[in-house]
Structures are given as C-alpha cells and as structure tokens.
Coordinates of C-alpha atoms in Angstrom, one line a residue:
Chain H
M11 CA -21.1 15.6 16.4
I12 CA -18.8 13.4 17.6
V13 CA -17.6 11.6 14.6
T14 CA -15.3 8.3 14.4
I15 CA -14.0 7.4 10.7
I16 CA -12.2 4.1 11.2
G17 CA -9.1 3.7 8.5
V18 CA -8.6 7.0 7.7
G19 CA -8.0 6.6 4.6
L20 CA -9.1 8.3 1.2
I21 CA -12.5 8.3 1.4
G22 CA -12.9 8.6 5.2
G23 CA -10.1 11.3 5.5
S24 CA -11.4 13.1 2.9
L25 CA -15.2 13.0 4.5
A26 CA -13.5 13.9 8.4
L27 CA -12.2 16.7 6.7
S28 CA -14.9 17.6 4.7
L29 CA -17.3 17.2 7.7
K30 CA -14.8 19.6 9.2
Q31 CA -14.5 22.0 6.8
Q32 CA -18.8 22.1 7.2
G33 CA -19.0 22.3 10.8
L34 CA -20.5 19.4 10.8
A35 CA -18.5 17.7 13.5
T36 CA -17.4 19.1 16.7
R37 CA -14.8 16.4 17.9
I38 CA -12.9 13.8 15.4
I39 CA -11.7 10.2 16.6
G40 CA -9.7 8.4 14.1
V41 CA -8.9 4.3 14.8
D42 CA -6.9 1.9 12.1
Q43 CA -6.0 -0.7 11.6
N44 CA -2.9 0.8 10.6
P45 CA -0.5 2.8 12.6
A46 CA 1.6 4.9 10.3
H47 CA -2.5 5.5 9.5
L48 CA -3.3 7.1 12.3
Q49 CA -0.1 8.9 13.0
K50 CA -0.4 10.5 9.8
A51 CA -3.7 10.7 9.7
L52 CA -3.4 12.8 12.8
A53 CA -0.2 14.7 12.0
L54 CA -2.3 15.6 8.8
G55 CA -5.1 17.5 10.6
L56 CA -7.9 14.7 9.1
I57 CA -8.8 13.9 13.0
D58 CA -8.5 14.9 16.7
E59 CA -8.0 12.2 18.6
A60 CA -6.7 8.8 17.7
A61 CA -8.5 5.7 19.5
P62 CA -6.5 2.5 20.8
D63 CA -8.8 0.8 20.1
L64 CA -12.4 -0.1 18.5
A65 CA -14.5 0.0 22.0
A66 CA -13.5 3.5 22.7
A67 CA -13.4 5.0 19.7
V68 CA -17.4 3.6 18.8
Q69 CA -18.1 4.3 22.5
P70 CA -17.8 8.8 22.6
A71 CA -19.4 8.9 18.7
D72 CA -22.6 10.6 18.3
L73 CA -22.3 8.9 14.1
V74 CA -19.5 6.4 13.6
V75 CA -17.8 5.9 10.2
A76 CA -16.6 2.4 8.7
A77 CA -14.2 3.5 5.5
V78 CA -12.4 0.3 4.8
P79 CA -12.3 -2.3 2.0
V80 CA -15.4 -4.2 1.5
D81 CA -14.2 -7.5 2.8
G82 CA -12.9 -5.6 6.3
L83 CA -17.2 -4.1 6.0
L84 CA -17.9 -7.9 6.4
T85 CA -16.8 -8.4 10.7
L86 CA -15.8 -4.7 11.5
L87 CA -20.3 -3.6 10.7
P88 CA -21.6 -6.9 13.1
R89 CA -18.9 -6.0 15.8
V90 CA -19.8 -2.2 15.5
L91 CA -23.6 -2.6 15.7
D92 CA -22.8 -4.8 18.8
V93 CA -21.3 -2.2 21.2
L94 CA -23.4 0.8 19.4
T95 CA -26.1 1.9 22.0
E96 CA -29.5 2.9 21.1
R97 CA -28.7 6.0 19.6
Q98 CA -25.5 6.3 18.1
I99 CA -25.6 5.7 14.1
V100 CA -22.7 4.0 11.9
I101 CA -22.6 4.6 8.2
D102 CA -20.5 1.8 6.5
A103 CA -18.8 3.8 2.9
G104 CA -18.2 0.5 0.9
S105 CA -18.9 0.3 -2.9
T106 CA -20.6 -3.1 -3.3
K107 CA -23.8 -3.9 -0.6
A108 CA -25.6 -7.6 -1.2
A109 CA -23.0 -9.3 0.6
L110 CA -22.8 -6.3 3.9
L111 CA -26.2 -6.2 3.7
T112 CA -26.8 -9.5 4.5
A113 CA -24.3 -9.8 6.7
V114 CA -26.0 -7.9 9.3
A115 CA -29.2 -8.7 8.5
G116 CA -31.0 -9.6 11.7
H117 CA -28.5 -8.3 14.1
P118 CA -31.0 -6.7 16.8
R119 CA -29.4 -2.7 16.1
R120 CA -29.6 -3.0 12.3
G121 CA -31.6 -0.5 12.4
R122 CA -28.1 1.7 12.9
L123 CA -27.0 1.3 10.5
V124 CA -26.7 3.3 7.3
A125 CA -25.6 2.1 4.3
V126 CA -24.4 4.5 1.9
H127 CA -22.0 4.6 -0.9
P128 CA -20.7 8.1 -1.5
M129 CA -20.0 7.6 -5.6
A130 CA -16.6 9.9 -5.2
G131 CA -13.0 8.4 -5.6
T132 CA -10.0 9.1 -7.0
E133 CA -7.0 6.0 -7.5
Y134 CA -4.9 6.8 -4.8
S135 CA -5.2 5.8 -1.6
G136 CA -3.8 6.1 2.0
P137 CA -4.4 9.3 4.8
E138 CA -2.4 11.5 2.5
A139 CA -5.2 11.0 -0.5
A140 CA -8.2 12.7 1.6
V141 CA -9.1 15.8 -0.4
P142 CA -11.5 18.0 1.3
D143 CA -13.9 18.7 -2.0
L144 CA -14.5 15.2 -2.7
F145 CA -17.7 15.0 -2.0
A146 CA -19.1 18.0 -2.9
G147 CA -21.5 18.2 -5.7
R148 CA -21.5 14.0 -6.3
T149 CA -24.4 11.6 -5.6
L150 CA -24.5 9.6 -3.0
V151 CA -26.8 6.4 -2.6
I152 CA -28.4 5.4 -0.4
C153 CA -29.5 1.5 -0.2
D154 CA -32.1 -0.8 1.5
A155 CA -33.2 2.6 3.8
A156 CA -36.3 0.8 4.9
G157 CA -33.8 -1.3 6.7
S158 CA -33.5 2.2 9.1
D159 CA -34.0 3.3 11.7
P160 CA -35.9 6.6 10.7
D161 CA -34.6 8.7 13.2
A162 CA -31.0 7.4 12.1
L163 CA -32.1 8.2 8.1
Q164 CA -32.9 11.3 8.4
Q165 CA -30.1 12.4 10.2
V166 CA -27.5 10.7 7.5
E167 CA -29.5 12.3 4.7
T168 CA -29.3 15.8 6.7
L169 CA -25.7 15.8 6.9
F170 CA -24.5 14.8 3.4
R171 CA -27.2 17.0 2.0
Q172 CA -24.7 19.8 3.9
L173 CA -22.4 18.8 2.1
P174 CA -23.8 19.1 0.2
M175 CA -24.6 16.1 -2.1
R176 CA -27.5 14.5 -3.7
L177 CA -29.7 11.8 -2.5
V178 CA -29.8 8.5 -4.9
Y179 CA -32.1 6.0 -2.9
L180 CA -31.6 2.1 -4.0
D181 CA -31.8 -1.5 -3.4
A182 CA -29.0 -3.3 -2.4
A183 CA -28.5 -5.9 -5.0
E184 CA -30.0 -3.1 -7.5
H185 CA -26.6 -1.5 -6.7
D186 CA -24.3 -3.2 -7.1
V187 CA -25.7 -3.7 -10.5
H188 CA -25.7 -0.5 -11.4
T189 CA -22.2 0.2 -9.9
A190 CA -20.5 -2.8 -11.4
Y191 CA -21.2 -0.7 -15.5
V192 CA -20.9 2.4 -14.4
S193 CA -17.5 2.5 -12.2
H194 CA -16.8 -1.3 -11.5
I195 CA -15.9 -2.2 -15.4
S196 CA -13.9 1.9 -15.8
H197 CA -11.6 -0.1 -13.5
I198 CA -11.1 -3.2 -15.2
T199 CA -10.7 -2.1 -18.4
S200 CA -7.6 0.9 -17.0
F201 CA -6.0 -2.1 -15.3
A202 CA -6.0 -4.3 -18.3
L203 CA -5.0 -1.4 -20.9
A204 CA -2.5 -0.4 -18.3
L205 CA -1.5 -3.8 -18.8
T206 CA -1.4 -3.7 -22.3
V207 CA 0.9 -0.9 -22.5
L208 CA 3.1 -1.9 -20.2
E209 CA 3.1 -5.3 -22.2
K210 CA 3.7 -4.2 -25.2
E211 CA 5.4 -1.1 -25.1
K212 CA 8.7 -2.3 -22.6
E213 CA 10.7 1.1 -23.5
E214 CA 9.2 2.5 -20.8
Q215 CA 10.4 6.3 -21.6
R216 CA 8.4 5.9 -25.6
I217 CA 5.4 5.7 -22.4
F218 CA 6.2 9.0 -21.1
D219 CA 7.1 10.7 -24.2
L220 CA 4.4 10.3 -26.6
A221 CA 1.3 9.4 -23.4
S222 CA -1.4 11.8 -24.0
G223 CA -4.1 13.4 -22.1
G224 CA -6.5 11.2 -23.2
F225 CA -4.4 8.1 -22.4
A226 CA -3.8 9.1 -18.8
S227 CA -7.1 9.2 -18.3
T228 CA -7.6 6.4 -19.7
V229 CA -5.1 4.4 -17.1
R230 CA -5.5 6.6 -14.2
L231 CA -7.7 4.5 -12.6
A232 CA -4.7 1.8 -12.8
K233 CA -2.8 3.0 -10.1
S234 CA -5.5 2.1 -7.7
S235 CA -5.2 -0.5 -5.0
P236 CA -5.4 -4.4 -5.0
A237 CA -5.9 -3.8 -1.5
M238 CA -9.6 -2.1 -2.1
W239 CA -10.3 -3.0 -5.7
V240 CA -9.4 -6.7 -5.0
P241 CA -12.4 -7.1 -2.0
I242 CA -14.9 -5.5 -4.1
F243 CA -14.7 -7.4 -7.7
R244 CA -14.5 -10.9 -4.9
Q245 CA -17.9 -9.3 -3.8
N246 CA -19.5 -8.3 -7.7
R247 CA -18.0 -11.1 -8.9
L248 CA -20.5 -12.7 -11.1
N249 CA -22.2 -8.8 -11.6
V250 CA -18.6 -7.7 -12.5
L251 CA -17.9 -10.7 -14.8
D252 CA -21.5 -9.4 -16.8
V253 CA -20.4 -6.4 -17.4
L254 CA -17.0 -7.7 -18.4
D255 CA -18.3 -10.4 -20.6
E256 CA -20.6 -7.6 -23.0
H257 CA -17.4 -5.9 -22.7
L258 CA -15.2 -8.4 -24.5
H259 CA -18.3 -8.7 -26.4
Q260 CA -18.3 -5.0 -28.0
L261 CA -13.6 -4.9 -27.9
Q262 CA -14.5 -8.5 -30.5
R263 CA -17.3 -6.7 -32.6
M264 CA -15.2 -3.9 -33.0
R265 CA -12.1 -5.9 -33.9
E266 CA -13.5 -8.1 -36.0
L267 CA -14.7 -4.7 -38.0
L268 CA -11.3 -3.7 -38.6
A269 CA -9.7 -6.7 -39.1
Q270 CA -12.6 -7.0 -42.5
E271 CA -11.3 -3.7 -42.9
D272 CA -15.5 -2.9 -42.6
Y273 CA -15.0 0.7 -41.9
A274 CA -19.1 2.2 -42.7
A275 CA -19.3 -0.7 -39.7
F276 CA -16.9 0.6 -37.5
A277 CA -17.8 4.5 -38.1
Q278 CA -21.4 2.9 -37.3
L279 CA -20.1 1.7 -33.9
I280 CA -17.9 4.8 -32.3
E281 CA -21.8 7.4 -33.5
Q282 CA -23.8 4.8 -31.3
A283 CA -20.9 4.9 -29.2
N284 CA -20.5 9.2 -29.0
H285 CA -24.2 8.7 -26.8
I286 CA -22.5 9.0 -24.4
R287 CA -22.4 12.7 -24.7
R288 CA -25.7 12.3 -24.4
I289 CA -24.9 11.6 -20.6
I290 CA -21.3 12.6 -19.2
K291 CA -20.8 16.7 -19.2
Chain K
M25 CA 5.8 34.3 -40.4
I26 CA 2.5 34.6 -42.2
V27 CA 0.8 30.9 -41.4
T28 CA -2.1 29.6 -43.4
I29 CA -4.2 26.7 -41.5
I30 CA -5.4 24.4 -43.3
G31 CA -9.0 22.8 -41.6
V32 CA -10.1 25.0 -38.8
G33 CA -11.0 23.1 -36.1
L34 CA -9.2 21.6 -32.8
I35 CA -5.6 21.1 -34.1
G36 CA -5.6 23.5 -36.0
G37 CA -7.6 26.3 -35.0
S38 CA -6.0 25.9 -31.3
L39 CA -2.7 25.8 -32.8
A40 CA -3.4 30.0 -34.5
L41 CA -4.1 30.5 -31.0
S42 CA -0.6 29.3 -29.8
L43 CA 1.1 31.3 -32.9
K44 CA -0.7 34.4 -31.9
Q45 CA -1.4 34.6 -28.1
Q46 CA 3.2 33.8 -28.5
G47 CA 3.7 36.1 -30.6
L48 CA 4.7 33.9 -34.0
A49 CA 2.9 34.5 -36.3
T50 CA 1.8 38.3 -38.0
R51 CA -1.2 36.9 -40.0
I52 CA -3.4 33.7 -40.0
I53 CA -5.8 32.7 -42.9
G54 CA -7.6 30.1 -42.5
V55 CA -8.8 27.9 -45.3
D56 CA -11.4 24.8 -44.0
Q57 CA -14.1 22.6 -47.0
N58 CA -16.5 23.7 -45.2
P59 CA -17.6 27.5 -45.7
A60 CA -19.4 26.5 -42.2
H61 CA -16.4 25.6 -40.1
L62 CA -14.6 28.6 -41.5
Q63 CA -16.9 31.2 -40.4
K64 CA -16.6 30.1 -37.2
A65 CA -13.1 30.5 -37.5
L66 CA -13.2 33.7 -38.0
A67 CA -16.1 34.7 -36.0
L68 CA -13.4 33.5 -33.2
G69 CA -10.4 35.5 -34.2
L70 CA -8.9 31.9 -34.8
I71 CA -7.9 33.0 -38.0
D72 CA -7.6 36.5 -39.1
E73 CA -9.1 36.2 -43.0
A74 CA -10.6 33.1 -44.6
A75 CA -9.1 31.7 -48.1
P76 CA -11.5 31.5 -50.2
D77 CA -9.9 28.0 -52.5
L78 CA -6.7 26.6 -51.2
A79 CA -3.6 27.9 -53.7
A80 CA -5.0 31.7 -52.9
A81 CA -4.8 30.6 -49.0
V82 CA -1.1 28.6 -49.5
Q83 CA 0.7 31.4 -51.6
P84 CA 1.1 34.2 -49.2
A85 CA 2.0 31.7 -46.4
D86 CA 5.6 31.0 -44.8
L87 CA 4.7 28.4 -43.2
V88 CA 1.3 26.3 -43.8
V89 CA -0.6 24.3 -41.6
A90 CA -2.8 21.0 -42.5
A91 CA -4.5 20.2 -40.1
V92 CA -7.4 17.7 -42.3
P93 CA -8.3 14.4 -41.1
V94 CA -5.5 11.8 -41.9
D95 CA -7.5 10.3 -44.7
G96 CA -7.5 13.8 -46.3
L97 CA -4.1 14.4 -46.1
L98 CA -3.2 11.6 -48.0
T99 CA -4.5 13.7 -51.1
L100 CA -3.8 17.3 -49.9
L101 CA -0.4 17.0 -49.0
P102 CA 0.6 16.4 -52.4
R103 CA -1.8 19.4 -54.4
V104 CA -0.1 21.1 -51.3
L105 CA 3.3 20.3 -51.6
D106 CA 3.2 20.8 -55.5
V107 CA 2.0 24.4 -55.5
L108 CA 4.5 25.4 -52.6
T109 CA 7.6 27.7 -53.5
E110 CA 11.5 26.4 -52.2
R111 CA 10.8 28.7 -49.1
Q112 CA 7.6 28.5 -48.2
I113 CA 7.2 25.2 -45.1
V114 CA 4.4 23.1 -45.1
I115 CA 4.0 20.7 -41.5
D116 CA 1.4 17.7 -40.9
A117 CA -0.5 17.4 -38.2
G118 CA -1.5 14.1 -38.9
S119 CA -1.8 11.3 -36.0
T120 CA -0.8 8.3 -38.7
K121 CA 3.0 9.0 -40.3
A122 CA 3.8 6.3 -42.5
A123 CA 0.5 5.8 -44.6
L124 CA 1.0 9.9 -45.3
L125 CA 4.9 9.8 -45.7
T126 CA 4.9 6.8 -49.0
A127 CA 2.3 9.5 -50.2
V128 CA 4.9 11.7 -50.8
A129 CA 7.6 9.7 -50.8
G130 CA 10.2 10.8 -54.3
H131 CA 7.9 14.5 -54.7
P132 CA 10.7 17.1 -55.7
R133 CA 9.1 19.6 -52.8
R134 CA 8.7 16.4 -50.2
G135 CA 12.2 18.8 -48.5
R136 CA 9.6 21.4 -48.2
L137 CA 7.6 19.5 -45.5
V138 CA 8.3 18.5 -42.0
A139 CA 5.8 15.7 -40.6
V140 CA 4.9 16.1 -37.1
H141 CA 2.8 14.8 -34.5
P142 CA 1.7 16.9 -31.3
M143 CA 0.3 14.5 -29.0
A144 CA -2.0 16.3 -27.5
G145 CA -5.7 16.9 -28.2
T146 CA -9.4 16.4 -26.4
E147 CA -12.4 14.5 -26.8
Y148 CA -14.3 17.8 -28.9
S149 CA -14.0 18.6 -32.1
G150 CA -14.6 21.6 -34.7
P151 CA -13.3 25.0 -34.6
E152 CA -15.8 26.0 -31.1
A153 CA -13.1 23.5 -30.2
A154 CA -9.6 25.3 -30.2
V155 CA -8.6 26.2 -27.3
P156 CA -4.8 28.6 -26.8
D157 CA -3.3 25.8 -24.2
L158 CA -3.5 22.9 -26.1
F159 CA -0.1 22.6 -26.7
A160 CA 2.2 23.5 -23.9
G161 CA 4.7 21.4 -22.3
R162 CA 3.4 18.2 -24.3
T163 CA 5.3 16.3 -26.5
L164 CA 5.9 17.2 -30.6
V165 CA 6.5 14.1 -31.9
I166 CA 8.7 14.7 -35.8
C167 CA 9.3 11.9 -37.9
D168 CA 11.7 11.0 -40.3
A169 CA 13.0 14.3 -40.4
A170 CA 15.6 13.3 -42.7
G171 CA 13.3 13.9 -44.7
S172 CA 12.8 17.0 -44.2
D173 CA 15.3 20.6 -45.8
P174 CA 18.0 21.4 -42.8
D175 CA 16.4 25.0 -43.5
A176 CA 12.6 23.5 -42.6
L177 CA 13.3 21.5 -39.0
Q178 CA 15.2 24.4 -38.4
Q179 CA 12.3 26.4 -38.7
V180 CA 9.8 24.3 -37.6
E181 CA 11.8 23.1 -34.3
T182 CA 12.4 26.9 -33.1
L183 CA 8.7 27.6 -34.1
F184 CA 8.1 24.4 -31.3
R185 CA 9.6 25.2 -28.8
Q186 CA 8.4 28.2 -28.2
L187 CA 5.1 26.8 -27.8
P188 CA 7.0 25.5 -25.7
M189 CA 6.7 21.4 -26.8
R190 CA 9.2 18.6 -25.8
L191 CA 10.8 17.2 -29.4
V192 CA 10.8 14.0 -29.8
Y193 CA 11.9 12.1 -33.1
L194 CA 11.5 9.1 -35.3
D195 CA 10.6 7.4 -38.1
A196 CA 7.3 6.8 -39.1
A197 CA 6.6 3.0 -39.0
E198 CA 8.1 3.5 -35.0
H199 CA 5.7 6.7 -34.5
D200 CA 3.0 4.1 -36.4
V201 CA 4.0 1.5 -33.4
H202 CA 3.9 3.1 -30.1
T203 CA 0.5 5.8 -31.2
A204 CA -1.5 3.0 -31.1
Y205 CA -0.1 1.7 -28.2
V206 CA 0.1 5.5 -25.7
S207 CA -3.4 6.9 -27.5
H208 CA -5.8 4.5 -30.7
I209 CA -5.6 1.4 -28.5
S210 CA -7.3 4.7 -25.6
H211 CA -9.7 5.3 -28.0
I212 CA -10.8 2.1 -28.7
T213 CA -11.9 0.6 -24.7
S214 CA -13.2 4.3 -24.4
F215 CA -15.6 3.9 -27.7
A216 CA -16.3 0.0 -26.4
L217 CA -16.8 0.2 -22.9
A218 CA -19.4 4.0 -24.1
L219 CA -21.4 0.4 -26.0
T220 CA -21.2 -1.1 -22.8
V221 CA -22.4 0.4 -20.9
L222 CA -25.2 1.9 -23.3
E223 CA -26.6 -1.9 -23.9
K224 CA -26.3 -2.5 -20.8
E225 CA -27.7 0.2 -19.1
K226 CA -31.1 1.4 -20.5
E227 CA -32.1 3.2 -17.6
E228 CA -29.9 6.8 -18.9
Q229 CA -31.3 8.8 -15.6
R230 CA -28.9 5.7 -14.0
I231 CA -25.5 6.0 -15.9
F232 CA -26.2 10.3 -14.9
D233 CA -27.1 9.8 -11.2
L234 CA -24.1 7.2 -10.5
A235 CA -21.5 8.1 -12.7
S236 CA -18.7 8.8 -11.1
G237 CA -15.2 10.6 -12.2
G238 CA -13.3 7.0 -12.7
F239 CA -16.1 6.7 -14.9
A240 CA -16.0 9.9 -17.4
S241 CA -12.4 10.3 -17.0
T242 CA -12.5 6.4 -18.7
V243 CA -15.6 7.4 -21.0
R244 CA -14.6 10.5 -22.2
L245 CA -12.3 10.3 -25.1
A246 CA -16.0 8.4 -26.6
K247 CA -17.2 11.1 -27.3
S248 CA -14.2 11.8 -30.2
S249 CA -15.5 11.8 -34.0
P250 CA -16.2 9.0 -36.2
A251 CA -14.2 11.6 -38.6
M252 CA -11.0 12.2 -36.9
W253 CA -11.2 8.7 -35.9
V254 CA -12.6 6.2 -38.7
P255 CA -9.3 7.2 -41.1
I256 CA -6.4 7.4 -37.9
F257 CA -7.6 3.0 -37.4
R258 CA -7.6 2.2 -41.0
Q259 CA -4.5 4.0 -41.8
N260 CA -2.6 2.1 -38.5
R261 CA -5.4 -0.8 -38.8
L262 CA -2.6 -3.3 -37.6
N263 CA -0.8 -1.8 -35.6
V264 CA -4.1 -1.3 -33.8
L265 CA -5.5 -4.6 -34.5
D266 CA -1.9 -6.1 -32.6
V267 CA -2.6 -4.1 -28.9
L268 CA -5.7 -4.9 -29.8
D269 CA -5.0 -8.7 -29.3
E270 CA -3.2 -7.7 -26.8
H271 CA -5.8 -5.5 -24.9
L272 CA -8.6 -8.6 -25.2
H273 CA -5.6 -11.2 -23.8
Q274 CA -5.2 -9.4 -20.5
L275 CA -8.9 -8.9 -20.3
Q276 CA -9.8 -12.1 -20.8
R277 CA -6.9 -13.4 -18.4
M278 CA -8.7 -11.0 -15.1
R279 CA -11.8 -12.7 -16.2
E280 CA -10.1 -16.0 -15.9
L281 CA -8.9 -14.9 -12.6
L282 CA -12.3 -13.6 -11.9
A283 CA -14.4 -16.3 -12.9
Q284 CA -12.3 -19.0 -11.1
E285 CA -12.0 -16.5 -8.0
D286 CA -8.6 -17.0 -7.6
Y287 CA -7.8 -13.4 -6.4
A288 CA -4.2 -13.7 -5.3
A289 CA -3.4 -13.8 -9.1
F290 CA -6.1 -11.3 -9.5
A291 CA -4.5 -9.3 -6.7
Q292 CA -1.3 -9.5 -8.8
L293 CA -2.0 -7.8 -12.0
I294 CA -3.4 -5.5 -10.6
E295 CA -0.1 -5.1 -8.4
Q296 CA 1.9 -5.4 -12.1
A297 CA -0.8 -2.5 -13.8
N298 CA -0.3 -0.3 -11.0
H299 CA 3.4 0.2 -12.9
I300 CA 2.1 2.5 -14.6
R301 CA 2.7 5.1 -12.1
R302 CA 6.1 5.4 -12.8
I303 CA 5.1 6.5 -15.8
I304 CA 2.0 7.8 -15.7
K305 CA 1.2 11.0 -13.3

C-alpha cells in the first residue's frame, strides 16, 4: 500500500514509522507546508520521498493521512476530497471532530474519509518527535463511522488493528465532549500550573533543584505547542469551558476547605479523588 | 552501620532498600504503628528485624530514620530525641519542615537531628510501594543544617552522597515555600482534576477507553494517600493557599481569554507556559 502523509510531524511521522515497521506500507510519500520539516522527515527516514505539492502527493496514494493542526484540516480535507478518486481513502488524525465533519458534510467524496483520533501523543512536536511505538496498544476513536463508505471503513479498521490499536466508535459530538474531559482539560491545567510556578518561583535554579517526578509529571504537557493546541481549544471551546468551570469549582472547594481548616472534609475530597485508581492504572 | 526505620512505608522502605543495596547498612531494624505493615516489610526483605516498640528499635541504632506522616513527626521526633545518646543520629524525611523544626527547637538533643527531605516519591504508599531506585540521582534538601551537630551533618551528607543524591541546603521556611510551588500544588491540581473528570464523566468505561498518556500523567498524583497529604497541606497551609490562589488566577485568565475568543493572547500564555521546557527536561 502506498501511503501519503500530509504533515510529517509527531503524529504523521510516528504513523509513518509504525506502518513501515509493521510492513503495512510499501512506499511512504510526505508533503508539508514547512520545507525544513519535509527535508528532516526524509533525512530521518520517516518518509521515502518528498512530494512537491498536494496534488502530486495525493495522486499515487492508496491511503492519505492528514495530520496537520485542526484549523488546517478544515480547509485541507475538502481540498483532498476534491481530488480523491473513489478508490482512494483519506483519514485525518484531528483531536476535534465536530467542526471538521461539518466542513465535509455533503461533499460528494465524504464517504472516502474515515475520521480517526489516535489517543496517543507526547508534549513534543515536529518530525524529530516521531517515534515508532506511539500507537501500539492505544485506543483509536473512529468518528461518525456511518458517514464513511463501508470498504474505506473496513480497510482502515484492518490497518489500525494491526498496529495494534483498540477501536472505539463515537459520534463527533460525543467525541468532542469526552476528549475535553480526558485530554484537553489536562493541557489547560498543565499550562496554568507552569504559569503559576514560573510566576511565583522567580529562581529557576530552585525549580530545577527541587522539582520531583510528581511535578514533572503534572507539568510536562505545558511543553505542548500552541500551534497544535490553540486550534483544538478554539474548535472545542464550549466543551472545554464547561469542563474548566467544573475544574475551577473543584479547586475552589479544596481552597475553601483548606482556608476554613476543615481537614476532615478535605480528606474526604482526596478519598473521592483516589477513585481515579479504579480507572487509571 | 545499624539503621532503624520508623515507618516502613514508601519512603522508609525505599531508603532501607537503597542503603542495603549500596552496602551502607549492615542491619536494618523496623518499627511501625501498623503491625501488618511491619510484618509485610519483614516478608518483603525491607528490614532484617521488627522491633516490638520504639525504645527497643532506637537503642541499638547508629542512624534512626523517621519516615511517618508529618503530623506524626511532630510528636515522634521529640520522643526519639529524648532517648537518643549523643553518638546516635536521627533524620526525618518530612515534606514540611517549619512546624517540625519549631517542635524540636531547644531540645537538648536537637543537634542529633538532621532534617532532610528527599525530593522523590510516587503516588503509592505502604511497604509494597518501596522500590530500591527511588532516590538515586534525585535531590536531598537539608534544612536548617546549622542546627545539627557537625559530626551528625557530615555523616548524613556522606551517606546520601553515596546513594547518590545531590544535596541542597535551605532554611525550613524557604523549604516550605519552595515545596508548595514545586510539589504540593501539583497534588492539589491532580486531586481537583480527578474530581472534575469523575464528576463530569459518569461513564467510567469512557474514561478508561479514551484516557491517553497525557491524562494519566496529570492525574496520577490523585492516587496519593490522604493520610500522608492532609497533614502536609495542614502544616504548609498558608504557602499552599498562596500558590493555589495564583494557580486559580492563571486558570481564570485562560478561561476569560477562551470565553472572549482572544486566541492571540491565549497562544501567548501557552508560549509563556512553554518556558517550563528550560527547567524540566
């Protein structure tokens, strides 16, 4: 299978490596708005060849992977569908789905799109961030599967099961609600935690000296790129605001109990929070 | 060297394993209020023998390690100092220092105490949580070192350098301010994040399906024990409230920018947060 990757960064590059490693792609073509990224992807062996433009990249592909920030997907995906034959398949790897699937609704080639979200990533970006084992054992959400042609859906399911990934099916609106809870809010809290510590702790050497694994773990997502994340927050704004308001409420509750020195109630909140042990290993 | 560990949990048990592994302890005696923990520590090989009571545990020791929750330390350490000879040394591993060092100030044996805080831990607790490599390469804060007898200080420094740990010196008040920034607030945000997600996301299967590494990383500290953490928040209440108020302010700023759809300013905040890259690898 010939695979074209549009956007050879963390996700596109890692998928290229996985597909090669599993023997699922015979040839991988890359295309990227950023010429330096494209050359880097070639040098790193993420892709076999660099295409000069979108049309040249898409034309020979059996599978096209659109792995650019979610604002870019809104204009990119209709353009890809415009030139796609009824044999080719395109997937996007966007972290938000409602706006995207609205943007392609009614497109004559909508059926060739399978909208997927691999629930995997790191706080790094660009081709250098690509790693071959990013997806193995993780969940792939397939959104609005009924909108995809059955043959396209089945090929994509077969492909990702071999990485291997676990498939979960959601409609786009559900997807955007759930990812606000279990992914987007984590980034907000991590950005805010980094800002808090950088604001309060002017002696950076002290942060470096004292930061334990716990701090590093809660703050690592704060290294994430604004180019990727601002469009996600923009497209999922209402869900993120809803979860953020709940989070502010929970923090205010903890704050008030601590201010009032109600340690029994404070301990109860911690015990409730401990229930996350049932879910996150 | 004969070492007595009071409190054979995550920290005491891990230190016992490290000292044994590095050949720094010839015999390790354990004592614990919880008989089941003491038997478990013996069965796991964390300690060589279980002492029946505090006096029997302390008497033969060259070094006593007090590794119990910080509320317990306030009464335990004066009792240990009461029975300590002028040859023996005691260290505590408490995460807060100001209240503790006030509690032992003026004690005739104060000089035998070296107040240390190993900046290492996990979200687990009890003897089963002990691991031998918890401290290697991490920072050990030594607090109010001038209050310790020079020979005691020097022996403790030599011991921890061999684990190996990097030594940092702070006074107790500074220590409590800095740990509020780089450790205690991370736990508050993680507890609140767990409460948020458990409150908003009633379908636990969905959390399990969709939670990525990023969510697991920001929420893992929410598994931490209230028995350990409530006393820390209690003793460091004013510093924690101060940092928590700054954190609420940063979250509110992000919330307002998102509500107002000021994405340029939102991106600037993320870029500021990205500066944490300079400090946390």
